[in-house]
């Protein structure tokens, strides 16, 4: 009996190692999205479709050399398109309501709430880099813009975390000595 257990574990490990070391891309499919190769196996062109809960297509797209990655959480999806070196674009979906957000760049943090998804991201306002906080699906639900000495491009030196549905902890480096500054920002 002990040998059967050992054999089972060895076979299981071989299967897992074979899956992890395969050169083939793991295609994803979920209840509300599909990702497929648009051409031959060697092609790096990917197609994706996003469906609402009635299985109607609410978004679709095609990418070249960038595999779309989807994350699902409580009826929401987040599409991630990673271009490397920290350059990533995000789009959010509320599949129960069929809502699609704009395409966001330089997202610092996001949070699912009872009303939707909050996003904090770097953007430009009057030739100054600012952190903006808004509802991902409603551009009119714009809560706050924070001005500071933020880098011109997305940088790991600027971090944010929603600690509640109306508070954001913002950490960034400032000044000539790059001192760390932490701000607790209340919005709404």
CSV table of C-alpha atoms in Angstrom, one decimal:
chain,number,residue,atom,x,y,z
A,1,UNK,CA,0.0,0.0,0.0
A,2,UNK,CA,2.9,2.4,0.8
A,3,UNK,CA,4.4,1.7,-2.6
A,4,UNK,CA,1.1,2.7,-4.3
A,5,UNK,CA,1.1,6.0,-2.4
A,6,UNK,CA,4.7,6.7,-3.4
A,7,UNK,CA,4.0,5.8,-7.1
A,8,UNK,CA,0.9,8.1,-7.0
A,9,UNK,CA,3.0,11.0,-5.6
A,10,UNK,CA,5.8,10.4,-8.2
A,11,UNK,CA,3.2,10.4,-11.1
A,12,UNK,CA,1.5,13.5,-9.8
A,13,UNK,CA,4.8,15.3,-9.6
A,14,UNK,CA,5.7,14.2,-13.1
A,15,UNK,CA,2.4,15.5,-14.4
A,16,UNK,CA,2.8,18.8,-12.6
A,17,UNK,CA,6.4,19.3,-13.8
A,18,UNK,CA,5.3,18.4,-17.3
A,19,UNK,CA,2.5,21.0,-17.2
A,20,UNK,CA,4.8,23.7,-15.7
A,21,UNK,CA,7.7,23.1,-18.1
A,22,UNK,CA,5.7,22.9,-21.3
A,23,UNK,CA,6.4,25.4,-24.0
A,24,UNK,CA,2.8,25.8,-24.8
A,25,UNK,CA,0.8,28.7,-23.5
A,26,UNK,CA,-1.9,27.9,-21.0
A,27,UNK,CA,-5.1,29.2,-22.7
A,28,UNK,CA,-7.6,30.6,-20.2
A,29,UNK,CA,-11.3,30.4,-20.3
A,30,UNK,CA,-13.7,31.4,-17.7
A,31,UNK,CA,-17.4,31.9,-17.4
A,32,UNK,CA,-17.2,35.5,-18.6
A,33,UNK,CA,-14.1,35.5,-20.8
A,34,UNK,CA,-12.0,33.6,-23.4
A,35,UNK,CA,-8.5,34.0,-24.6
A,36,UNK,CA,-7.3,32.2,-27.8
A,37,UNK,CA,-4.4,32.2,-30.2
A,38,UNK,CA,-5.5,34.2,-33.3
A,39,UNK,CA,-3.3,32.3,-35.7
A,40,UNK,CA,-1.0,29.3,-35.6
A,41,UNK,CA,0.5,27.9,-32.4
A,42,UNK,CA,3.7,29.9,-33.3
A,43,UNK,CA,1.7,33.1,-33.7
A,44,UNK,CA,1.9,35.6,-30.8
A,45,UNK,CA,-1.4,37.2,-31.7
A,46,UNK,CA,-4.1,36.7,-29.1
A,47,UNK,CA,-7.8,37.3,-29.3
A,48,UNK,CA,-10.0,37.8,-26.2
A,49,UNK,CA,-13.7,38.2,-25.6
A,50,UNK,CA,-15.6,39.2,-22.5
A,51,UNK,CA,-19.2,38.2,-21.8
A,52,UNK,CA,-21.8,39.5,-19.4
A,53,UNK,CA,-23.8,37.1,-17.3
A,54,UNK,CA,-26.2,36.5,-20.2
A,55,UNK,CA,-23.2,35.5,-22.4
A,56,UNK,CA,-23.5,38.6,-24.6
A,57,UNK,CA,-20.1,39.9,-25.8
A,58,UNK,CA,-19.4,43.2,-24.0
A,59,UNK,CA,-15.8,43.6,-25.2
A,60,UNK,CA,-13.3,41.9,-27.5
A,61,UNK,CA,-9.9,42.7,-28.8
A,62,UNK,CA,-6.7,41.4,-30.4
A,63,UNK,CA,-3.2,41.9,-29.1
A,64,UNK,CA,0.1,41.3,-30.8
A,65,UNK,CA,2.9,39.7,-28.6
A,66,UNK,CA,1.0,40.4,-25.4
A,67,UNK,CA,-1.1,37.7,-23.8
A,68,UNK,CA,-4.2,39.2,-22.1
A,69,UNK,CA,-4.5,38.1,-18.4
A,70,UNK,CA,-7.8,38.1,-16.7
A,71,UNK,CA,-8.4,38.2,-12.9
A,72,UNK,CA,-11.9,37.5,-11.6
A,73,UNK,CA,-13.3,38.6,-8.2
A,74,UNK,CA,-17.0,38.9,-7.0
A,75,UNK,CA,-18.5,39.4,-10.5
A,76,UNK,CA,-15.8,41.7,-11.7
A,77,UNK,CA,-13.0,41.1,-14.1
A,78,UNK,CA,-9.7,42.9,-14.6
A,79,UNK,CA,-7.9,42.6,-17.9
A,80,UNK,CA,-4.1,43.1,-17.6
A,81,UNK,CA,-1.9,43.8,-20.7
A,82,UNK,CA,1.7,43.8,-19.6
A,83,UNK,CA,4.2,45.4,-22.0
A,84,UNK,CA,7.2,44.9,-19.8
A,85,UNK,CA,9.2,47.2,-17.6
A,86,UNK,CA,6.2,48.2,-15.5
A,87,UNK,CA,4.2,49.4,-18.5
A,88,UNK,CA,0.8,47.7,-18.0
A,89,UNK,CA,-2.7,48.6,-19.1
A,90,UNK,CA,-5.8,47.6,-17.2
A,91,UNK,CA,-9.5,47.5,-18.1
A,92,UNK,CA,-12.3,46.5,-15.7
A,93,UNK,CA,-15.6,44.8,-16.3
A,94,UNK,CA,-18.7,44.5,-14.2
A,95,UNK,CA,-20.2,41.4,-15.9
A,96,UNK,CA,-23.5,41.5,-14.0
A,97,UNK,CA,-24.2,45.0,-15.3
A,98,UNK,CA,-22.4,44.6,-18.6
A,99,UNK,CA,-20.1,47.6,-17.8
A,100,UNK,CA,-16.7,48.2,-19.4
A,101,UNK,CA,-14.2,50.7,-18.0
A,102,UNK,CA,-11.8,52.9,-20.0
A,103,UNK,CA,-8.2,51.6,-20.4
A,104,UNK,CA,-6.1,52.7,-17.5
A,105,UNK,CA,-2.3,53.0,-17.4
A,106,UNK,CA,-0.2,53.4,-14.3
A,107,UNK,CA,-2.7,51.9,-11.8
A,108,UNK,CA,-1.4,52.2,-8.3
A,109,UNK,CA,-4.3,50.4,-6.5
A,110,UNK,CA,-7.8,49.2,-7.1
A,111,UNK,CA,-10.6,48.1,-4.7
A,112,UNK,CA,-13.9,46.4,-5.2
A,113,UNK,CA,-16.7,48.1,-3.3
A,114,UNK,CA,-20.5,47.7,-3.0
A,115,UNK,CA,-20.8,50.3,-5.8
A,116,UNK,CA,-18.1,49.1,-8.2
A,117,UNK,CA,-14.4,49.4,-8.4
A,118,UNK,CA,-12.2,52.3,-7.1
A,119,UNK,CA,-9.0,53.0,-9.0
A,120,UNK,CA,-6.0,55.1,-8.0
A,121,UNK,CA,-3.6,55.9,-10.9
A,122,UNK,CA,-1.0,58.3,-12.1
A,123,UNK,CA,-2.0,60.8,-14.7
A,124,UNK,CA,-1.2,64.4,-15.9
A,125,UNK,CA,-3.0,67.6,-15.0
A,126,UNK,CA,-1.6,70.9,-16.1
A,127,UNK,CA,1.8,69.4,-16.9
A,128,UNK,CA,2.0,68.0,-13.4
A,129,UNK,CA,1.9,64.3,-12.5
A,130,UNK,CA,-1.0,63.7,-10.1
A,131,UNK,CA,-2.6,60.7,-8.4
A,132,UNK,CA,-6.3,60.5,-9.4
A,133,UNK,CA,-9.0,58.5,-7.5
A,134,UNK,CA,-12.2,57.6,-9.2
A,135,UNK,CA,-14.8,55.0,-9.9
A,136,UNK,CA,-13.6,52.7,-12.7
A,137,UNK,CA,-17.0,52.7,-14.5
A,138,UNK,CA,-18.2,56.2,-13.9
A,139,UNK,CA,-15.9,59.0,-15.0
A,140,UNK,CA,-18.2,61.5,-13.3
A,141,UNK,CA,-17.6,59.8,-9.9
A,142,UNK,CA,-14.2,61.5,-9.7
A,143,UNK,CA,-13.2,61.7,-6.0
A,144,UNK,CA,-9.9,63.4,-5.7
A,145,UNK,CA,-6.7,64.5,-7.3
A,146,UNK,CA,-3.5,64.5,-5.2
A,147,UNK,CA,-0.6,66.7,-6.2
A,148,UNK,CA,2.9,65.8,-5.0
A,149,UNK,CA,6.4,65.2,-6.3
A,150,UNK,CA,5.5,62.1,-8.2
A,151,UNK,CA,7.8,60.7,-11.0
A,152,UNK,CA,6.9,61.5,-14.6
A,153,UNK,CA,6.4,57.8,-15.4
A,154,UNK,CA,5.1,54.9,-13.4
A,155,UNK,CA,7.6,54.0,-10.7
A,156,UNK,CA,7.8,51.5,-7.9
A,157,UNK,CA,8.7,54.5,-5.7
A,158,UNK,CA,5.1,55.6,-5.8
A,159,UNK,CA,2.7,53.1,-4.1
A,160,UNK,CA,-0.9,53.2,-3.0
A,161,UNK,CA,-3.3,51.0,-1.1
A,162,UNK,CA,-7.0,51.5,-0.5
A,163,UNK,CA,-7.4,50.8,3.2
A,164,UNK,CA,-11.2,51.4,3.1
A,165,UNK,CA,-13.8,52.5,0.7
A,166,UNK,CA,-13.0,56.1,1.4
A,167,UNK,CA,-9.3,56.1,2.4
A,168,UNK,CA,-6.1,55.6,0.4
A,169,UNK,CA,-2.6,55.3,1.9
A,170,UNK,CA,-0.1,56.9,-0.5
A,171,UNK,CA,3.6,56.4,-0.2
A,172,UNK,CA,6.2,58.1,-2.4
A,173,UNK,CA,9.7,59.5,-2.4
A,174,UNK,CA,10.2,63.3,-2.4
A,175,UNK,CA,12.8,66.0,-2.3
A,176,UNK,CA,16.5,65.9,-3.2
A,177,UNK,CA,17.2,63.2,-0.7
A,178,UNK,CA,14.3,61.1,-1.8
A,179,UNK,CA,12.7,61.0,1.6
A,180,UNK,CA,9.8,58.7,2.0
A,181,UNK,CA,6.5,60.4,2.5
A,182,UNK,CA,3.3,58.6,3.6
A,183,UNK,CA,-0.1,60.3,3.3
A,184,UNK,CA,-3.5,59.0,4.5
A,185,UNK,CA,-6.0,60.5,2.1
A,186,UNK,CA,-9.7,60.6,2.8
A,187,UNK,CA,-12.0,61.0,-0.2
A,188,UNK,CA,-15.8,60.8,-0.8
